[in-house]
Coordinates of C-alpha atoms in Angstrom, one line a residue:
X1 CA 99.9 88.5 51.4
X2 CA 97.8 90.6 53.7
X3 CA 98.6 93.9 55.2
X4 CA 98.4 94.6 59.0
X5 CA 94.8 96.0 59.5
X6 CA 96.3 98.5 62.0
X7 CA 98.2 100.4 59.3
X8 CA 96.4 103.6 58.3
X9 CA 96.5 104.5 54.6
X10 CA 95.7 107.8 53.1
X11 CA 94.3 108.3 49.6
X12 CA 97.1 108.0 47.0
X13 CA 98.2 111.4 45.7
X14 CA 100.4 112.6 42.8
X15 CA 103.1 115.2 42.8
X16 CA 106.1 116.5 40.9
X17 CA 109.8 116.7 41.8
X18 CA 111.0 120.3 42.4
X19 CA 114.5 119.7 43.7
X20 CA 117.2 117.0 44.0
X21 CA 120.1 117.3 46.4
X22 CA 122.2 114.1 46.9
X23 CA 119.9 111.6 48.5
X24 CA 117.2 114.2 49.2
X25 CA 114.2 114.9 46.9
X26 CA 111.6 117.7 47.2
X27 CA 108.2 116.9 45.9
X28 CA 105.3 119.4 45.4
X29 CA 101.6 118.2 45.4
X30 CA 98.6 119.9 43.9
X31 CA 96.5 119.2 47.0
X32 CA 97.3 118.1 50.5
X33 CA 100.7 116.4 50.8
X34 CA 101.4 113.0 52.3
X35 CA 102.2 112.5 56.0
X36 CA 105.7 112.1 57.3
X37 CA 106.8 108.4 57.0
X38 CA 104.7 107.8 53.9
X39 CA 106.3 105.7 51.1
X40 CA 106.3 107.4 47.7
X41 CA 107.5 106.2 44.3
X42 CA 109.2 108.2 41.5
X43 CA 109.0 105.6 38.8
X44 CA 110.9 102.6 40.3
X45 CA 112.7 104.8 42.9
X46 CA 111.2 104.5 46.4
X47 CA 111.1 107.6 48.6
X48 CA 110.1 108.2 52.2
X49 CA 108.6 111.5 53.3
X50 CA 110.9 113.0 56.0
X51 CA 109.8 116.6 56.4
X52 CA 107.0 118.9 55.4
X53 CA 108.5 122.1 53.9
X54 CA 105.4 123.9 52.7
X55 CA 101.6 123.7 52.5
X56 CA 101.7 121.1 49.7
X57 CA 105.4 120.1 49.6
X58 CA 107.5 117.3 51.3
X59 CA 111.2 116.6 51.6
X60 CA 111.9 112.9 51.0
X61 CA 114.7 110.5 51.6
X62 CA 115.7 108.5 48.5
X63 CA 116.0 104.8 49.2
X64 CA 117.9 104.0 46.0
X65 CA 120.4 105.9 43.7
X66 CA 118.8 109.0 42.2
X67 CA 120.6 108.6 38.8
X68 CA 118.3 109.3 35.9
X69 CA 115.8 111.3 38.0
X70 CA 114.9 114.8 36.8
X71 CA 112.9 117.8 37.8
X72 CA 109.2 117.6 37.0
X73 CA 109.2 113.8 37.3
X74 CA 105.9 112.4 38.5
X75 CA 105.8 111.0 42.1
X76 CA 103.0 108.8 43.4
X77 CA 102.2 108.3 47.1
X78 CA 101.4 104.8 48.3
X79 CA 99.2 106.2 51.0
X80 CA 100.9 104.3 53.7
X81 CA 104.3 103.6 55.4
X82 CA 107.1 101.2 54.4
X83 CA 106.2 97.7 55.3
X84 CA 108.0 94.4 55.4
X85 CA 106.9 90.7 55.3
X86 CA 106.7 88.9 58.6
X87 CA 106.2 85.3 59.5
X88 CA 107.8 81.9 59.1
X89 CA 108.4 82.5 55.4
X90 CA 111.3 84.9 56.0
X91 CA 113.3 82.3 57.9
X92 CA 116.4 81.1 56.0
X93 CA 116.3 84.1 53.7
X94 CA 118.6 87.1 52.8
X95 CA 116.5 90.2 52.4
X96 CA 116.8 94.0 51.9
X97 CA 115.1 96.9 53.6
X98 CA 111.7 96.2 52.0
X99 CA 111.9 92.4 52.6
X100 CA 112.7 91.7 48.9
X101 CA 115.1 88.8 48.3
X102 CA 118.8 89.2 47.9
X103 CA 119.5 85.5 47.7
X104 CA 118.1 85.0 44.2
X105 CA 115.0 83.0 45.3
X106 CA 111.3 84.0 45.0
X107 CA 109.9 86.7 47.4
X108 CA 109.2 85.2 50.8
X109 CA 105.7 84.0 51.6
X110 CA 104.6 85.9 54.7
X111 CA 101.6 86.1 57.1
X112 CA 101.3 89.8 56.5
X113 CA 103.2 93.0 56.0
X114 CA 103.9 95.2 59.1
X115 CA 105.1 98.9 59.1
X116 CA 108.8 99.4 60.0
X117 CA 108.1 102.4 62.3
X118 CA 106.6 101.1 65.5
X119 CA 106.4 102.2 69.1
X120 CA 108.4 100.3 71.8
X121 CA 106.5 98.0 74.2
X122 CA 104.6 99.6 77.0
X123 CA 106.4 99.9 80.3
X124 CA 103.6 97.8 81.9
X125 CA 104.3 95.0 79.4
X126 CA 108.1 94.8 80.0
X127 CA 109.7 92.2 82.3
X128 CA 113.2 91.9 83.7
X129 CA 114.6 88.4 83.4
X130 CA 118.1 88.6 85.0
X131 CA 119.4 85.5 83.1
X132 CA 122.8 85.0 81.5
X133 CA 123.3 84.0 77.9
X134 CA 126.3 81.6 77.9
X135 CA 128.6 82.2 74.9
X136 CA 131.4 79.8 75.4
X137 CA 133.9 82.6 75.1
X138 CA 136.0 82.8 78.3
X139 CA 136.7 86.5 78.5
X140 CA 133.0 87.5 77.9
X141 CA 131.4 84.9 80.1
X142 CA 133.8 85.7 83.0
X143 CA 134.0 89.5 83.0
X144 CA 131.1 90.8 80.9
X145 CA 128.3 88.2 81.0
X146 CA 125.5 88.8 78.4
X147 CA 122.0 89.4 79.6
X148 CA 119.3 87.3 78.0
X149 CA 116.8 89.9 76.8
X150 CA 119.3 92.7 77.1
X151 CA 121.6 94.7 74.8
X152 CA 125.3 94.0 74.6
X153 CA 127.8 96.2 72.7
X154 CA 131.1 95.1 71.2
X155 CA 133.1 98.4 71.2
X156 CA 136.3 98.9 69.3
X157 CA 138.2 100.9 66.7
X158 CA 139.0 99.7 63.2
X159 CA 140.8 96.3 62.9
X160 CA 140.6 95.1 66.5
X161 CA 138.3 92.1 65.8
X162 CA 134.6 93.2 66.3
X163 CA 133.2 91.4 63.2
X164 CA 135.3 88.2 64.0
X165 CA 134.0 88.2 67.6
X166 CA 130.4 88.8 66.4
X167 CA 130.8 85.9 63.9
X168 CA 132.0 83.7 66.7
X169 CA 129.1 84.7 69.0
X170 CA 126.8 83.8 66.1
X171 CA 128.4 80.4 65.7
X172 CA 128.3 79.7 69.5
X173 CA 124.8 81.0 70.3
X174 CA 122.7 80.5 67.2
X175 CA 123.3 76.8 67.1
X176 CA 122.1 76.4 70.7
X177 CA 119.5 79.1 70.7
X178 CA 116.0 77.7 70.9
X179 CA 114.3 80.6 69.3
X180 CA 114.8 82.6 66.1
X181 CA 118.0 84.5 65.2
X182 CA 118.1 87.6 63.1
X183 CA 121.3 89.2 61.6
X184 CA 121.2 92.8 60.5
X185 CA 124.1 94.2 58.5
X186 CA 124.1 98.0 58.5
X187 CA 126.6 99.8 56.3
X188 CA 129.1 96.9 56.2
X189 CA 131.1 95.4 53.4
X190 CA 129.4 93.2 50.8
X191 CA 132.2 90.7 51.1
X192 CA 131.3 90.2 54.8
X193 CA 127.6 89.6 54.0
X194 CA 128.5 86.9 51.4
X195 CA 130.9 85.2 53.8
X196 CA 128.4 85.2 56.7
X197 CA 125.6 83.8 54.4
X198 CA 127.9 81.0 53.3
X199 CA 129.2 80.3 56.8
X200 CA 125.7 80.0 58.3
X201 CA 124.7 77.6 55.5
X202 CA 127.8 75.4 56.2
X203 CA 127.0 75.5 60.0
X204 CA 123.4 74.3 59.3
X205 CA 121.8 77.2 61.2
X206 CA 120.6 79.3 58.3
X207 CA 117.1 77.8 58.3
X208 CA 116.4 79.4 61.8
X209 CA 117.9 82.8 60.8
X210 CA 116.8 85.8 58.9
X211 CA 119.5 88.0 57.4
X212 CA 118.8 91.6 56.4
X213 CA 121.4 93.9 54.7
X214 CA 121.8 97.6 53.9
X215 CA 125.3 97.6 52.6
X216 CA 127.8 100.5 52.7
X217 CA 127.4 101.2 48.9
X218 CA 123.6 101.8 49.3
X219 CA 121.8 105.1 49.9
X220 CA 122.0 106.5 53.4
X221 CA 118.3 106.2 53.8
X222 CA 118.6 102.4 53.4
X223 CA 121.3 102.2 56.0
X224 CA 119.2 104.3 58.3
X225 CA 116.0 102.3 58.0
X226 CA 117.2 98.7 57.6
X227 CA 117.6 98.2 61.4
X228 CA 113.9 99.1 61.9
X229 CA 112.9 96.5 59.3
X230 CA 114.9 93.9 61.2
X231 CA 113.3 94.8 64.5
X232 CA 109.8 94.7 62.9
X233 CA 110.4 91.1 61.9
X234 CA 111.9 90.3 65.3
X235 CA 108.8 91.8 67.1
X236 CA 106.5 89.5 65.1
X237 CA 108.2 86.4 66.4
X238 CA 108.3 87.9 70.0
X239 CA 104.8 89.3 70.2
X240 CA 102.7 87.1 67.9
X241 CA 104.6 83.7 68.1
X242 CA 105.8 84.1 71.7
X243 CA 109.4 83.2 70.8
X244 CA 112.8 84.4 72.0
X245 CA 114.7 86.3 69.3
X246 CA 118.5 86.9 69.1
X247 CA 119.2 90.0 67.1
X248 CA 122.8 90.6 65.9
X249 CA 123.7 94.0 64.4
X250 CA 126.9 94.9 62.6
X251 CA 127.4 97.8 62.9
X252 CA 125.2 100.1 65.0
X253 CA 127.6 103.1 64.5
X254 CA 126.8 103.0 60.7
X255 CA 123.1 103.7 61.7
X256 CA 124.3 106.8 63.5
X257 CA 126.5 107.7 60.6
X258 CA 123.7 107.4 58.1
X259 CA 121.5 109.5 60.3
X260 CA 124.2 112.2 60.4
X261 CA 124.5 112.1 56.6
X262 CA 120.7 112.5 56.1
X263 CA 120.5 115.2 58.7
X264 CA 123.0 117.3 56.8
X265 CA 121.2 116.8 53.5
X266 CA 117.9 117.7 55.1
X267 CA 119.5 121.1 56.2
X268 CA 119.5 120.6 59.9
X269 CA 122.2 122.4 62.0
X270 CA 124.9 120.0 63.1
X271 CA 125.5 119.4 66.8
X272 CA 128.6 118.3 68.7
X273 CA 131.4 116.9 66.6
X274 CA 129.2 117.3 63.5
X275 CA 126.6 114.7 64.6
X276 CA 122.9 115.3 64.0
X277 CA 121.0 117.2 66.7
X278 CA 118.5 114.3 66.8
X279 CA 121.2 111.7 67.6
X280 CA 119.8 110.7 71.0
X281 CA 116.2 110.5 69.8
X282 CA 116.9 108.4 66.7
X283 CA 119.1 106.0 68.7
X284 CA 116.5 105.6 71.4
X285 CA 113.7 105.0 68.9
X286 CA 115.7 102.0 67.7
X287 CA 117.2 100.7 70.9
X288 CA 114.0 100.9 73.0
X289 CA 112.2 98.4 70.7
X290 CA 114.7 95.8 71.9
X291 CA 113.1 94.5 75.1
X292 CA 111.7 91.6 77.0
X293 CA 108.0 91.3 77.4
X294 CA 105.6 88.8 78.9
X295 CA 105.4 87.0 75.6
X296 CA 109.0 86.7 74.7
X297 CA 112.4 88.4 74.7
X298 CA 114.6 90.1 72.1
X299 CA 118.3 89.8 73.0
X300 CA 120.6 92.0 71.0
X301 CA 124.4 91.9 70.4
X302 CA 125.7 94.9 68.5
X303 CA 129.1 95.7 67.1
X304 CA 130.0 99.4 67.7
X305 CA 132.8 101.1 65.7
X306 CA 134.5 103.7 67.9
X307 CA 135.9 106.5 65.7
X308 CA 139.7 107.0 66.3
X309 CA 139.4 104.8 69.5
X310 CA 137.8 107.7 71.2
X311 CA 135.3 106.4 73.7
X312 CA 134.1 109.9 74.6
X313 CA 132.8 110.3 71.0
X314 CA 129.1 111.3 71.2
X315 CA 127.9 108.3 69.2
X316 CA 129.8 105.8 71.5
X317 CA 128.6 107.6 74.6
X318 CA 125.0 107.6 73.6
X319 CA 125.1 103.9 72.6
X320 CA 126.8 103.0 76.0
X321 CA 123.8 104.4 77.8
X322 CA 121.4 101.8 76.3
X323 CA 123.4 98.7 77.0
X324 CA 123.3 96.1 79.8
X325 CA 126.8 94.8 78.9
X326 CA 129.8 96.4 77.2
X327 CA 132.6 94.4 75.7
X328 CA 135.5 96.8 75.0
X329 CA 138.1 95.6 72.5
X330 CA 141.6 97.0 73.1
X331 CA 144.1 97.9 70.3
X332 CA 146.9 97.3 72.7
X333 CA 145.9 93.8 73.4
X334 CA 145.3 93.1 69.7
X335 CA 148.8 94.3 69.0
X336 CA 150.2 91.8 71.6
X337 CA 148.3 89.0 69.8
X338 CA 145.9 88.5 72.7
X339 CA 142.7 87.5 70.9
X340 CA 139.8 88.1 71.5
X341 CA 141.2 91.5 72.4
X342 CA 138.7 92.1 75.3
X343 CA 139.9 94.7 77.7
X344 CA 139.2 93.1 81.1
X345 CA 139.3 96.4 83.0
X346 CA 137.0 98.4 80.7
X347 CA 134.4 95.7 79.9
X348 CA 131.3 95.8 82.2
X349 CA 128.0 94.1 82.7
X350 CA 125.0 94.6 85.0
X351 CA 124.8 90.8 85.2
X352 CA 128.1 90.6 87.1
X353 CA 126.5 90.7 90.6
X354 CA 126.4 87.9 93.2
X355 CA 122.6 87.8 93.0
X356 CA 122.7 86.9 89.2
X357 CA 125.9 85.0 88.5
X358 CA 126.6 83.7 92.0
X359 CA 129.1 84.6 94.7
X360 CA 131.9 82.3 93.4
X361 CA 131.7 83.7 89.9
X362 CA 131.6 87.3 91.2
X363 CA 134.6 86.7 93.5
X364 CA 136.7 85.1 90.8
X365 CA 135.9 87.9 88.3
X366 CA 136.9 90.5 90.9
X367 CA 140.1 88.6 91.7
X368 CA 141.0 88.5 88.0
X369 CA 140.4 92.2 87.5
X370 CA 142.3 93.1 90.7
X371 CA 145.3 91.0 89.6
X372 CA 145.3 92.5 86.1
X373 CA 145.0 96.0 87.4
X374 CA 147.9 95.5 89.8
X375 CA 150.0 94.2 86.8
X376 CA 149.0 97.3 84.8
X377 CA 150.4 99.5 87.6
X378 CA 153.7 97.5 87.7
X379 CA 154.3 97.7 84.0
X380 CA 156.2 101.0 84.2
X381 CA 158.4 99.8 87.0
X382 CA 159.2 96.6 85.0
X383 CA 160.0 98.7 81.9
X384 CA 162.4 101.0 83.7
X385 CA 164.1 98.7 86.3
X386 CA 163.3 95.1 85.2
X387 CA 161.2 92.4 86.9
X388 CA 164.1 91.5 89.2
X389 CA 163.7 94.7 91.2
X390 CA 160.1 93.7 92.2
X391 CA 159.3 92.1 95.6
X392 CA 158.4 88.4 95.8
X393 CA 154.7 89.4 96.2
X394 CA 154.8 91.6 93.1
X395 CA 156.6 89.0 91.0
X396 CA 153.9 86.5 91.9
X397 CA 151.2 89.0 90.8
X398 CA 153.0 89.5 87.5
X399 CA 153.3 85.7 87.0
X400 CA 149.5 85.2 87.7
X401 CA 148.5 88.2 85.6
X402 CA 150.5 87.2 82.5
X403 CA 149.1 83.6 82.7
X404 CA 145.5 85.0 83.1
X405 CA 146.0 87.2 80.1
X406 CA 147.0 84.3 78.0
X407 CA 144.4 81.9 79.5
X408 CA 141.6 84.4 78.5
X409 CA 142.7 84.0 74.8
X410 CA 140.8 81.4 72.8
X411 CA 141.0 79.9 69.3
X412 CA 137.8 80.7 67.3
X413 CA 135.8 78.3 65.1
X414 CA 135.1 81.1 62.5
X415 CA 138.8 81.7 61.8
X416 CA 140.0 78.1 62.3
X417 CA 140.7 77.4 58.7
X418 CA 142.8 80.6 58.1
X419 CA 144.6 80.3 61.5
X420 CA 145.2 76.6 61.3
X421 CA 143.6 76.0 64.7
X422 CA 140.5 74.2 66.0
X423 CA 138.0 76.4 67.8
X424 CA 137.1 75.9 71.5
X425 CA 133.7 76.4 73.2
X426 CA 134.4 76.6 77.0
X427 CA 131.6 76.3 79.5
X428 CA 131.4 78.9 82.3
X429 CA 132.2 76.3 85.0
X430 CA 135.5 75.4 83.3
X431 CA 136.4 79.0 82.8
X432 CA 135.9 79.7 86.5
X433 CA 137.9 76.5 87.5
X434 CA 140.8 77.6 85.3
X435 CA 140.9 81.2 86.6
X436 CA 140.5 80.1 90.2
X437 CA 143.4 77.6 89.8
X438 CA 145.7 80.4 88.4
X439 CA 144.7 82.9 91.1
X440 CA 145.5 80.4 93.9
X441 CA 149.1 79.8 92.8
X442 CA 152.2 81.8 93.6
X443 CA 154.7 79.6 91.6
X444 CA 154.1 77.9 88.3
X445 CA 155.8 74.9 86.7
X446 CA 154.6 75.7 83.2
X447 CA 155.8 78.6 81.1
X448 CA 153.2 81.3 80.4
X449 CA 153.2 80.4 76.7
X450 CA 151.5 77.1 77.5
X451 CA 148.4 79.0 78.6
X452 CA 148.1 80.8 75.2
X453 CA 145.2 79.9 72.8
X454 CA 143.8 76.9 74.8
X455 CA 140.3 76.1 75.9
X456 CA 139.8 74.8 79.4
X457 CA 142.8 74.6 81.8
X458 CA 142.4 70.8 81.7
X459 CA 144.0 70.8 78.3
X460 CA 147.4 71.5 79.9
X461 CA 147.1 68.2 81.9
X462 CA 146.0 66.3 78.9
X463 CA 148.9 67.7 76.8
X464 CA 151.4 66.6 79.6
X465 CA 149.8 63.2 79.8

């Protein structure tokens, strides 16, 4: 396995550990110390140089548990940065931060090893595609279409269905995606990693996927860096092979959280709400590498945990600024059983313009939003006086809105076994036809419950027949 010839290596050096604080290790060298970003080893424990604290001393991030490590232990510098294997050999594999196997098989055969810290593409090399990635999920395709070659965030607090929705997006898009897919698990549960690995094998799409994990039980340095390992592999397929890459990240907030943990251990002064002062820079270094170039595109879908459902939280606000589409999941809708719990009034996309999706799609989406917004305004009146006190026009608005809410629910393939349902994949054209039909009516023959958890509206006619 060859190394990338562009990686600069220094002469290996030896030092001794002088301090250990949590996941941070200070190392002193007899002569010149390694550069920031250099990979070091204290026995079997990998370290990355994060800060220079003296003429011959560095402060390092531990990339594994520091149990058994002691003062005075010998540390060797590798002379270069952390690298990961890239190439066809990583497809169908489950790997860690260093590209080492987690699936019990032999190490992947790769073309070469590339450094995980890389610059984003030059501005002159970037292109804007303005294409929509169809997902088959009605609420997303209608109200917050995903940009091919863009970044989409699934925002929500704990327990509103982010991981389930991301799993469904994987099921619906990976199978029909012509390029390579890459899943990166940052700080998530080990159970979810095992389930996803098994589900991708059963769906028959694992051979076109790479799966990288830095689980929540691992060192903060691993959780902070594993996203960069994933993007390095994605960039090889985009830049060298000229392929489109679909990158799915669960959960990007854990990357911010790991950075905050490391920042405190490194002794930096905390910023607003206790986050690291370098939050915006660290997030931009990761997000700006996800881009479309003349050779290929990286499309990213990222789950984003929102602490205490507070969308003004600095982490959520900074992530928002990088995205082309935001799918906001609502706890209120989840409590009403409206799954996926997509908030139609808070979700947005730069793709939802007449020039991109077409005038009809744009008009129907605006009509749906307007109807649901009017219903939201009428809820207080209904709660106090009852629906009988509304005018005929307002009652028709309520009837349309309640049916639209239920029509935008959908049974998922990924939870079909536990929910006892069969998943539906609905083309955009059928979603538009269904919403247009509901918006055009003032009276309805069918009760609103018939619109709940169906696919296309044509299923109602089929059920009646």
